[in-house]
């Protein structure tokens, strides 16, 4: 893909380098000459120095050929200007990093394809980690109503050694919970099937409603009762 990133501070440059390593054609535009020079000299990225809200500079960056334009400037007003200019030039997709939540409705009305809020992501992940010590990594999804998270399954958990279908068929299985993945010993994630076995000590990737998170975690971390096991729904 051809990706144009407007505003390559530390976060923008990190995204650009990652995308370039993945084989994408990345161009950055930034007012800071030292950032642009570093992007070119250290990482070989096509870099332009200047104001990304300048239509002429965006044209020089070949915004019309971009598959994705990402606006990551310090002000939402500037990101909005970049988004509108990119759309007008014919860019296929436009994404913005939102600073002020008050701009969300403005971005939506402007037809921005994806609105990313670092504050929402950070607060969601941090709050989840603080509230639930059993969660390893977490990411808030959508508007913040759902959370994707990793959970280590104790070897003596009630679900250990059971199949996904058996676990999901339990009478106490939380209604919003979805199995998204099971980590293999080599660290790779495999898509779970009904017959997939959740071994004790394994790590699972789950998605659940944020207000059901505590219930979901408690379900997976509960210990095996004497002579017990999960009770399937009838």
PDB file of C-alpha atoms in Angstrom:
ATOM      1  CA  UNK A   1       0.000   0.000   0.000  1.00  0.00           C
ATOM      2  CA  UNK A   2       0.929   3.623  -0.444  1.00  0.00           C
ATOM      3  CA  UNK A   3       0.686   5.304   2.957  1.00  0.00           C
ATOM      4  CA  UNK A   4       1.057   9.017   3.653  1.00  0.00           C
ATOM      5  CA  UNK A   5       1.553  10.023   7.299  1.00  0.00           C
ATOM      6  CA  UNK A   6       1.083  13.680   8.192  1.00  0.00           C
ATOM      7  CA  UNK A   7       2.821  14.474  11.458  1.00  0.00           C
ATOM      8  CA  UNK A   8       5.676  12.110  12.220  1.00  0.00           C
ATOM      9  CA  UNK A   9       6.444  12.681  15.869  1.00  0.00           C
ATOM     10  CA  UNK A  10       7.633   9.719  17.926  1.00  0.00           C
ATOM     11  CA  UNK A  11       4.370   7.815  17.428  1.00  0.00           C
ATOM     12  CA  UNK A  12       4.005   8.691  13.751  1.00  0.00           C
ATOM     13  CA  UNK A  13       7.587   7.759  12.963  1.00  0.00           C
ATOM     14  CA  UNK A  14       7.228   4.441  14.792  1.00  0.00           C
ATOM     15  CA  UNK A  15       4.131   3.630  12.739  1.00  0.00           C
ATOM     16  CA  UNK A  16       5.909   4.633   9.530  1.00  0.00           C
ATOM     17  CA  UNK A  17       8.958   2.459  10.258  1.00  0.00           C
ATOM     18  CA  UNK A  18       6.759  -0.523  11.117  1.00  0.00           C
ATOM     19  CA  UNK A  19       4.745  -0.176   7.916  1.00  0.00           C
ATOM     20  CA  UNK A  20       7.903   0.183   5.827  1.00  0.00           C
ATOM     21  CA  UNK A  21       9.303  -3.018   7.348  1.00  0.00           C
ATOM     22  CA  UNK A  22       6.082  -4.749   6.351  1.00  0.00           C
ATOM     23  CA  UNK A  23       6.758  -3.789   2.745  1.00  0.00           C
ATOM     24  CA  UNK A  24       4.499  -0.763   2.351  1.00  0.00           C
ATOM     25  CA  UNK A  25       5.449   2.408   0.463  1.00  0.00           C
ATOM     26  CA  UNK A  26       5.488   5.096   3.173  1.00  0.00           C
ATOM     27  CA  UNK A  27       5.858   8.866   2.884  1.00  0.00           C
ATOM     28  CA  UNK A  28       5.918  11.228   5.863  1.00  0.00           C
ATOM     29  CA  UNK A  29       5.305  14.958   6.076  1.00  0.00           C
ATOM     30  CA  UNK A  30       6.467  16.908   9.133  1.00  0.00           C
ATOM     31  CA  UNK A  31       7.354  20.484   9.990  1.00  0.00           C
ATOM     32  CA  UNK A  32      10.381  19.390  12.003  1.00  0.00           C
ATOM     33  CA  UNK A  33      13.356  19.082   9.641  1.00  0.00           C
ATOM     34  CA  UNK A  34      15.291  16.922  12.113  1.00  0.00           C
ATOM     35  CA  UNK A  35      12.480  14.357  12.205  1.00  0.00           C
ATOM     36  CA  UNK A  36      12.233  14.283   8.425  1.00  0.00           C
ATOM     37  CA  UNK A  37      15.996  13.942   8.054  1.00  0.00           C
ATOM     38  CA  UNK A  38      16.120  11.146  10.630  1.00  0.00           C
ATOM     39  CA  UNK A  39      13.296   9.310   8.884  1.00  0.00           C
ATOM     40  CA  UNK A  40      15.202   9.427   5.615  1.00  0.00           C
ATOM     41  CA  UNK A  41      18.751   8.875   6.840  1.00  0.00           C
ATOM     42  CA  UNK A  42      18.054   6.191   9.474  1.00  0.00           C
ATOM     43  CA  UNK A  43      15.059   4.444   7.962  1.00  0.00           C
ATOM     44  CA  UNK A  44      15.095   5.278   4.255  1.00  0.00           C
ATOM     45  CA  UNK A  45      11.621   6.793   4.303  1.00  0.00           C
ATOM     46  CA  UNK A  46      10.488   9.349   1.749  1.00  0.00           C
ATOM     47  CA  UNK A  47      10.244  12.525   3.836  1.00  0.00           C
ATOM     48  CA  UNK A  48       8.982  16.038   3.134  1.00  0.00           C
ATOM     49  CA  UNK A  49       9.483  19.029   5.407  1.00  0.00           C
ATOM     50  CA  UNK A  50       6.599  21.424   5.779  1.00  0.00           C
ATOM     51  CA  UNK A  51       3.023  22.046   6.835  1.00  0.00           C
ATOM     52  CA  UNK A  52       0.812  19.067   5.979  1.00  0.00           C
ATOM     53  CA  UNK A  53      -2.228  21.361   5.842  1.00  0.00           C
ATOM     54  CA  UNK A  54      -0.669  22.992   2.757  1.00  0.00           C
ATOM     55  CA  UNK A  55      -2.507  21.601  -0.283  1.00  0.00           C
ATOM     56  CA  UNK A  56       0.551  22.159  -2.456  1.00  0.00           C
ATOM     57  CA  UNK A  57       2.796  20.134  -0.149  1.00  0.00           C
ATOM     58  CA  UNK A  58       0.284  17.298  -0.023  1.00  0.00           C
ATOM     59  CA  UNK A  59       0.175  17.316  -3.800  1.00  0.00           C
ATOM     60  CA  UNK A  60       3.984  17.086  -3.849  1.00  0.00           C
ATOM     61  CA  UNK A  61       3.658  14.081  -1.478  1.00  0.00           C
ATOM     62  CA  UNK A  62       1.352  12.481  -4.088  1.00  0.00           C
ATOM     63  CA  UNK A  63      -1.628  12.386  -1.775  1.00  0.00           C
ATOM     64  CA  UNK A  64      -3.896  11.515  -4.717  1.00  0.00           C
ATOM     65  CA  UNK A  65      -2.090   8.177  -5.107  1.00  0.00           C
ATOM     66  CA  UNK A  66      -2.270   7.265  -1.428  1.00  0.00           C
ATOM     67  CA  UNK A  67      -4.205   4.190  -0.404  1.00  0.00           C
ATOM     68  CA  UNK A  68      -4.270   5.522   3.152  1.00  0.00           C
ATOM     69  CA  UNK A  69      -3.632   8.985   4.570  1.00  0.00           C
ATOM     70  CA  UNK A  70      -3.037   9.157   8.325  1.00  0.00           C
ATOM     71  CA  UNK A  71      -3.289  12.562  10.017  1.00  0.00           C
ATOM     72  CA  UNK A  72      -1.332  12.587  13.298  1.00  0.00           C
ATOM     73  CA  UNK A  73      -0.764  16.298  13.852  1.00  0.00           C
ATOM     74  CA  UNK A  74      -0.879  17.995  17.248  1.00  0.00           C
ATOM     75  CA  UNK A  75      -4.168  19.837  16.652  1.00  0.00           C
ATOM     76  CA  UNK A  76      -7.467  18.297  15.624  1.00  0.00           C
ATOM     77  CA  UNK A  77      -8.219  21.315  13.467  1.00  0.00           C
ATOM     78  CA  UNK A  78      -5.078  20.545  11.443  1.00  0.00           C
ATOM     79  CA  UNK A  79      -5.920  16.845  11.237  1.00  0.00           C
ATOM     80  CA  UNK A  80      -9.368  17.766   9.959  1.00  0.00           C
ATOM     81  CA  UNK A  81      -7.830  20.012   7.306  1.00  0.00           C
ATOM     82  CA  UNK A  82      -5.506  17.206   6.156  1.00  0.00           C
ATOM     83  CA  UNK A  83      -8.431  14.771   6.052  1.00  0.00           C
ATOM     84  CA  UNK A  84     -10.557  17.076   3.903  1.00  0.00           C
ATOM     85  CA  UNK A  85      -7.670  17.893   1.556  1.00  0.00           C
ATOM     86  CA  UNK A  86      -6.824  14.200   1.177  1.00  0.00           C
ATOM     87  CA  UNK A  87     -10.441  13.307   0.423  1.00  0.00           C
ATOM     88  CA  UNK A  88     -10.685  16.107  -2.094  1.00  0.00           C
ATOM     89  CA  UNK A  89      -7.497  14.904  -3.806  1.00  0.00           C
ATOM     90  CA  UNK A  90      -8.846  11.375  -4.131  1.00  0.00           C
ATOM     91  CA  UNK A  91      -7.070   9.431  -1.376  1.00  0.00           C
ATOM     92  CA  UNK A  92      -8.760   6.075  -0.905  1.00  0.00           C
ATOM     93  CA  UNK A  93      -8.909   6.057   2.911  1.00  0.00           C
ATOM     94  CA  UNK A  94      -8.346   8.681   5.584  1.00  0.00           C
ATOM     95  CA  UNK A  95      -7.551   8.059   9.249  1.00  0.00           C
ATOM     96  CA  UNK A  96      -6.954  10.568  12.048  1.00  0.00           C
ATOM     97  CA  UNK A  97      -5.491  10.546  15.546  1.00  0.00           C
ATOM     98  CA  UNK A  98      -8.078  12.356  17.622  1.00  0.00           C
ATOM     99  CA  UNK A  99      -6.799  14.555  20.425  1.00  0.00           C
ATOM    100  CA  UNK A 100     -10.038  16.146  21.655  1.00  0.00           C
ATOM    101  CA  UNK A 101     -13.152  13.915  21.913  1.00  0.00           C
ATOM    102  CA  UNK A 102     -15.262  16.960  21.008  1.00  0.00           C
ATOM    103  CA  UNK A 103     -14.006  16.514  17.435  1.00  0.00           C
ATOM    104  CA  UNK A 104     -15.394  12.975  17.056  1.00  0.00           C
ATOM    105  CA  UNK A 105     -18.730  14.079  15.600  1.00  0.00           C
ATOM    106  CA  UNK A 106     -16.941  16.543  13.318  1.00  0.00           C
ATOM    107  CA  UNK A 107     -14.679  13.817  11.967  1.00  0.00           C
ATOM    108  CA  UNK A 108     -17.676  11.541  11.465  1.00  0.00           C
ATOM    109  CA  UNK A 109     -19.565  14.212   9.514  1.00  0.00           C
ATOM    110  CA  UNK A 110     -16.425  14.811   7.444  1.00  0.00           C
ATOM    111  CA  UNK A 111     -16.478  11.156   6.376  1.00  0.00           C
ATOM    112  CA  UNK A 112     -13.192  10.135   8.034  1.00  0.00           C
ATOM    113  CA  UNK A 113     -12.818   6.363   7.698  1.00  0.00           C
ATOM    114  CA  UNK A 114     -11.182   5.671  11.063  1.00  0.00           C
ATOM    115  CA  UNK A 115     -10.884   7.794  14.196  1.00  0.00           C
ATOM    116  CA  UNK A 116      -8.237   6.673  16.689  1.00  0.00           C
ATOM    117  CA  UNK A 117      -8.143   8.059  20.203  1.00  0.00           C
ATOM    118  CA  UNK A 118      -4.973   7.343  22.185  1.00  0.00           C
ATOM    119  CA  UNK A 119      -6.688   8.521  25.355  1.00  0.00           C
ATOM    120  CA  UNK A 120      -9.525   5.997  24.970  1.00  0.00           C
ATOM    121  CA  UNK A 121      -7.076   3.183  24.250  1.00  0.00           C
ATOM    122  CA  UNK A 122      -4.754   4.085  27.117  1.00  0.00           C
ATOM    123  CA  UNK A 123      -7.492   4.595  29.689  1.00  0.00           C
ATOM    124  CA  UNK A 124      -9.230   1.391  28.651  1.00  0.00           C
ATOM    125  CA  UNK A 125      -6.079  -0.722  28.812  1.00  0.00           C
ATOM    126  CA  UNK A 126      -4.782   0.876  32.013  1.00  0.00           C
ATOM    127  CA  UNK A 127      -8.112   0.718  33.827  1.00  0.00           C
ATOM    128  CA  UNK A 128      -8.543  -2.930  32.867  1.00  0.00           C
ATOM    129  CA  UNK A 129      -5.049  -3.786  34.133  1.00  0.00           C
ATOM    130  CA  UNK A 130      -5.678  -1.956  37.411  1.00  0.00           C
ATOM    131  CA  UNK A 131      -9.087  -3.516  38.025  1.00  0.00           C
ATOM    132  CA  UNK A 132      -8.230  -7.057  36.946  1.00  0.00           C
ATOM    133  CA  UNK A 133      -4.777  -8.372  37.860  1.00  0.00           C
ATOM    134  CA  UNK A 134      -5.321 -11.612  35.944  1.00  0.00           C
ATOM    135  CA  UNK A 135      -5.422  -9.812  32.606  1.00  0.00           C
ATOM    136  CA  UNK A 136      -2.096  -9.706  30.747  1.00  0.00           C
ATOM    137  CA  UNK A 137      -2.823  -7.379  27.835  1.00  0.00           C
ATOM    138  CA  UNK A 138      -6.050  -5.583  26.985  1.00  0.00           C
ATOM    139  CA  UNK A 139      -7.395  -3.422  24.177  1.00  0.00           C
ATOM    140  CA  UNK A 140     -10.642  -1.509  24.126  1.00  0.00           C
ATOM    141  CA  UNK A 141     -12.697  -2.149  20.999  1.00  0.00           C
ATOM    142  CA  UNK A 142     -15.138   0.035  19.089  1.00  0.00           C
ATOM    143  CA  UNK A 143     -16.706   2.732  21.221  1.00  0.00           C
ATOM    144  CA  UNK A 144     -15.268   1.235  24.405  1.00  0.00           C
ATOM    145  CA  UNK A 145     -18.115  -1.116  25.246  1.00  0.00           C
ATOM    146  CA  UNK A 146     -16.048  -4.254  24.546  1.00  0.00           C
ATOM    147  CA  UNK A 147     -12.544  -5.357  25.532  1.00  0.00           C
ATOM    148  CA  UNK A 148     -10.175  -7.868  23.931  1.00  0.00           C
ATOM    149  CA  UNK A 149      -7.770  -9.329  26.477  1.00  0.00           C
ATOM    150  CA  UNK A 150      -5.320 -12.141  27.192  1.00  0.00           C
ATOM    151  CA  UNK A 151      -5.829 -14.381  30.198  1.00  0.00           C
ATOM    152  CA  UNK A 152      -3.601 -17.134  31.630  1.00  0.00           C
ATOM    153  CA  UNK A 153      -5.588 -20.248  32.557  1.00  0.00           C
ATOM    154  CA  UNK A 154      -4.493 -21.820  35.882  1.00  0.00           C
ATOM    155  CA  UNK A 155      -3.637 -25.500  35.697  1.00  0.00           C
ATOM    156  CA  UNK A 156      -6.351 -26.224  38.266  1.00  0.00           C
ATOM    157  CA  UNK A 157      -8.982 -24.031  36.624  1.00  0.00           C
ATOM    158  CA  UNK A 158     -12.419 -25.513  36.118  1.00  0.00           C
ATOM    159  CA  UNK A 159     -11.999 -25.023  32.354  1.00  0.00           C
ATOM    160  CA  UNK A 160      -8.495 -26.552  32.087  1.00  0.00           C
ATOM    161  CA  UNK A 161      -8.363 -29.561  29.792  1.00  0.00           C
ATOM    162  CA  UNK A 162     -11.829 -28.962  28.370  1.00  0.00           C
ATOM    163  CA  UNK A 163     -12.888 -28.133  24.833  1.00  0.00           C
ATOM    164  CA  UNK A 164     -14.081 -24.718  23.705  1.00  0.00           C
ATOM    165  CA  UNK A 165     -17.552 -26.107  22.961  1.00  0.00           C
ATOM    166  CA  UNK A 166     -17.832 -27.606  26.446  1.00  0.00           C
ATOM    167  CA  UNK A 167     -16.703 -24.379  28.092  1.00  0.00           C
ATOM    168  CA  UNK A 168     -19.022 -22.195  26.003  1.00  0.00           C
ATOM    169  CA  UNK A 169     -21.883 -24.589  26.730  1.00  0.00           C
ATOM    170  CA  UNK A 170     -21.520 -24.125  30.460  1.00  0.00           C
ATOM    171  CA  UNK A 171     -24.601 -22.833  32.249  1.00  0.00           C
ATOM    172  CA  UNK A 172     -22.521 -20.052  33.846  1.00  0.00           C
ATOM    173  CA  UNK A 173     -20.585 -19.033  30.714  1.00  0.00           C
ATOM    174  CA  UNK A 174     -20.938 -15.203  30.383  1.00  0.00           C
ATOM    175  CA  UNK A 175     -23.248 -14.327  27.488  1.00  0.00           C
ATOM    176  CA  UNK A 176     -21.023 -11.618  25.956  1.00  0.00           C
ATOM    177  CA  UNK A 177     -17.800 -13.668  25.997  1.00  0.00           C
ATOM    178  CA  UNK A 178     -16.245 -14.846  22.729  1.00  0.00           C
ATOM    179  CA  UNK A 179     -13.163 -17.026  22.242  1.00  0.00           C
ATOM    180  CA  UNK A 180     -10.896 -15.104  19.851  1.00  0.00           C
ATOM    181  CA  UNK A 181      -7.753 -17.233  20.047  1.00  0.00           C
ATOM    182  CA  UNK A 182      -5.684 -19.793  21.922  1.00  0.00           C
ATOM    183  CA  UNK A 183      -1.937 -19.241  22.185  1.00  0.00           C
ATOM    184  CA  UNK A 184       0.306 -22.098  21.139  1.00  0.00           C
ATOM    185  CA  UNK A 185       3.505 -22.908  23.099  1.00  0.00           C
ATOM    186  CA  UNK A 186       5.549 -21.139  20.385  1.00  0.00           C
ATOM    187  CA  UNK A 187       3.612 -17.915  20.955  1.00  0.00           C
ATOM    188  CA  UNK A 188       1.480 -18.045  17.842  1.00  0.00           C
ATOM    189  CA  UNK A 189      -2.287 -17.644  18.081  1.00  0.00           C
ATOM    190  CA  UNK A 190      -4.575 -20.221  16.539  1.00  0.00           C
ATOM    191  CA  UNK A 191      -8.259 -19.736  15.835  1.00  0.00           C
ATOM    192  CA  UNK A 192     -10.213 -21.849  18.330  1.00  0.00           C
ATOM    193  CA  UNK A 193     -12.639 -24.499  17.119  1.00  0.00           C
ATOM    194  CA  UNK A 194     -15.291 -26.244  19.147  1.00  0.00           C
ATOM    195  CA  UNK A 195     -12.971 -29.212  19.568  1.00  0.00           C
ATOM    196  CA  UNK A 196      -9.958 -27.101  20.584  1.00  0.00           C
ATOM    197  CA  UNK A 197      -8.744 -28.006  24.075  1.00  0.00           C
ATOM    198  CA  UNK A 198      -7.883 -25.229  26.536  1.00  0.00           C
ATOM    199  CA  UNK A 199      -4.952 -26.667  28.476  1.00  0.00           C
ATOM    200  CA  UNK A 200      -4.101 -25.613  31.997  1.00  0.00           C
ATOM    201  CA  UNK A 201      -1.321 -23.032  31.845  1.00  0.00           C
ATOM    202  CA  UNK A 202      -2.380 -21.877  28.378  1.00  0.00           C
ATOM    203  CA  UNK A 203      -3.135 -18.280  27.432  1.00  0.00           C
ATOM    204  CA  UNK A 204      -6.433 -17.471  25.745  1.00  0.00           C
ATOM    205  CA  UNK A 205      -7.533 -14.377  23.855  1.00  0.00           C
ATOM    206  CA  UNK A 206     -11.066 -13.379  24.771  1.00  0.00           C
ATOM    207  CA  UNK A 207     -13.509 -10.615  23.868  1.00  0.00           C
ATOM    208  CA  UNK A 208     -16.223  -9.554  26.282  1.00  0.00           C
ATOM    209  CA  UNK A 209     -18.477  -6.658  27.169  1.00  0.00           C
ATOM    210  CA  UNK A 210     -16.642  -4.259  29.428  1.00  0.00           C
ATOM    211  CA  UNK A 211     -19.329  -4.413  32.135  1.00  0.00           C
ATOM    212  CA  UNK A 212     -19.074  -8.234  32.145  1.00  0.00           C
ATOM    213  CA  UNK A 213     -15.304  -8.367  32.363  1.00  0.00           C
ATOM    214  CA  UNK A 214     -15.145  -9.254  36.056  1.00  0.00           C
ATOM    215  CA  UNK A 215     -17.675 -12.056  35.548  1.00  0.00           C
ATOM    216  CA  UNK A 216     -15.735 -13.462  32.584  1.00  0.00           C
ATOM    217  CA  UNK A 217     -12.420 -13.430  34.455  1.00  0.00           C
ATOM    218  CA  UNK A 218     -13.969 -15.044  37.529  1.00  0.00           C
ATOM    219  CA  UNK A 219     -15.449 -17.799  35.349  1.00  0.00           C
ATOM    220  CA  UNK A 220     -12.111 -18.728  33.772  1.00  0.00           C
ATOM    221  CA  UNK A 221     -10.087 -18.452  36.987  1.00  0.00           C
ATOM    222  CA  UNK A 222     -12.416 -20.458  39.218  1.00  0.00           C
ATOM    223  CA  UNK A 223     -10.789 -23.582  40.631  1.00  0.00           C
ATOM    224  CA  UNK A 224     -11.985 -27.119  39.988  1.00  0.00           C
ATOM    225  CA  UNK A 225     -14.503 -28.117  42.670  1.00  0.00           C
ATOM    226  CA  UNK A 226     -14.353 -31.550  44.265  1.00  0.00           C
ATOM    227  CA  UNK A 227     -15.830 -34.037  41.795  1.00  0.00           C
ATOM    228  CA  UNK A 228     -16.861 -31.118  39.646  1.00  0.00           C
ATOM    229  CA  UNK A 229     -16.393 -29.651  36.228  1.00  0.00           C
ATOM    230  CA  UNK A 230     -18.326 -27.124  34.219  1.00  0.00           C
ATOM    231  CA  UNK A 231     -22.055 -27.773  34.121  1.00  0.00           C
ATOM    232  CA  UNK A 232     -23.433 -27.620  30.592  1.00  0.00           C
ATOM    233  CA  UNK A 233     -26.590 -25.754  29.693  1.00  0.00           C
ATOM    234  CA  UNK A 234     -29.707 -27.863  29.329  1.00  0.00           C
TER     235      UNK A 234
END
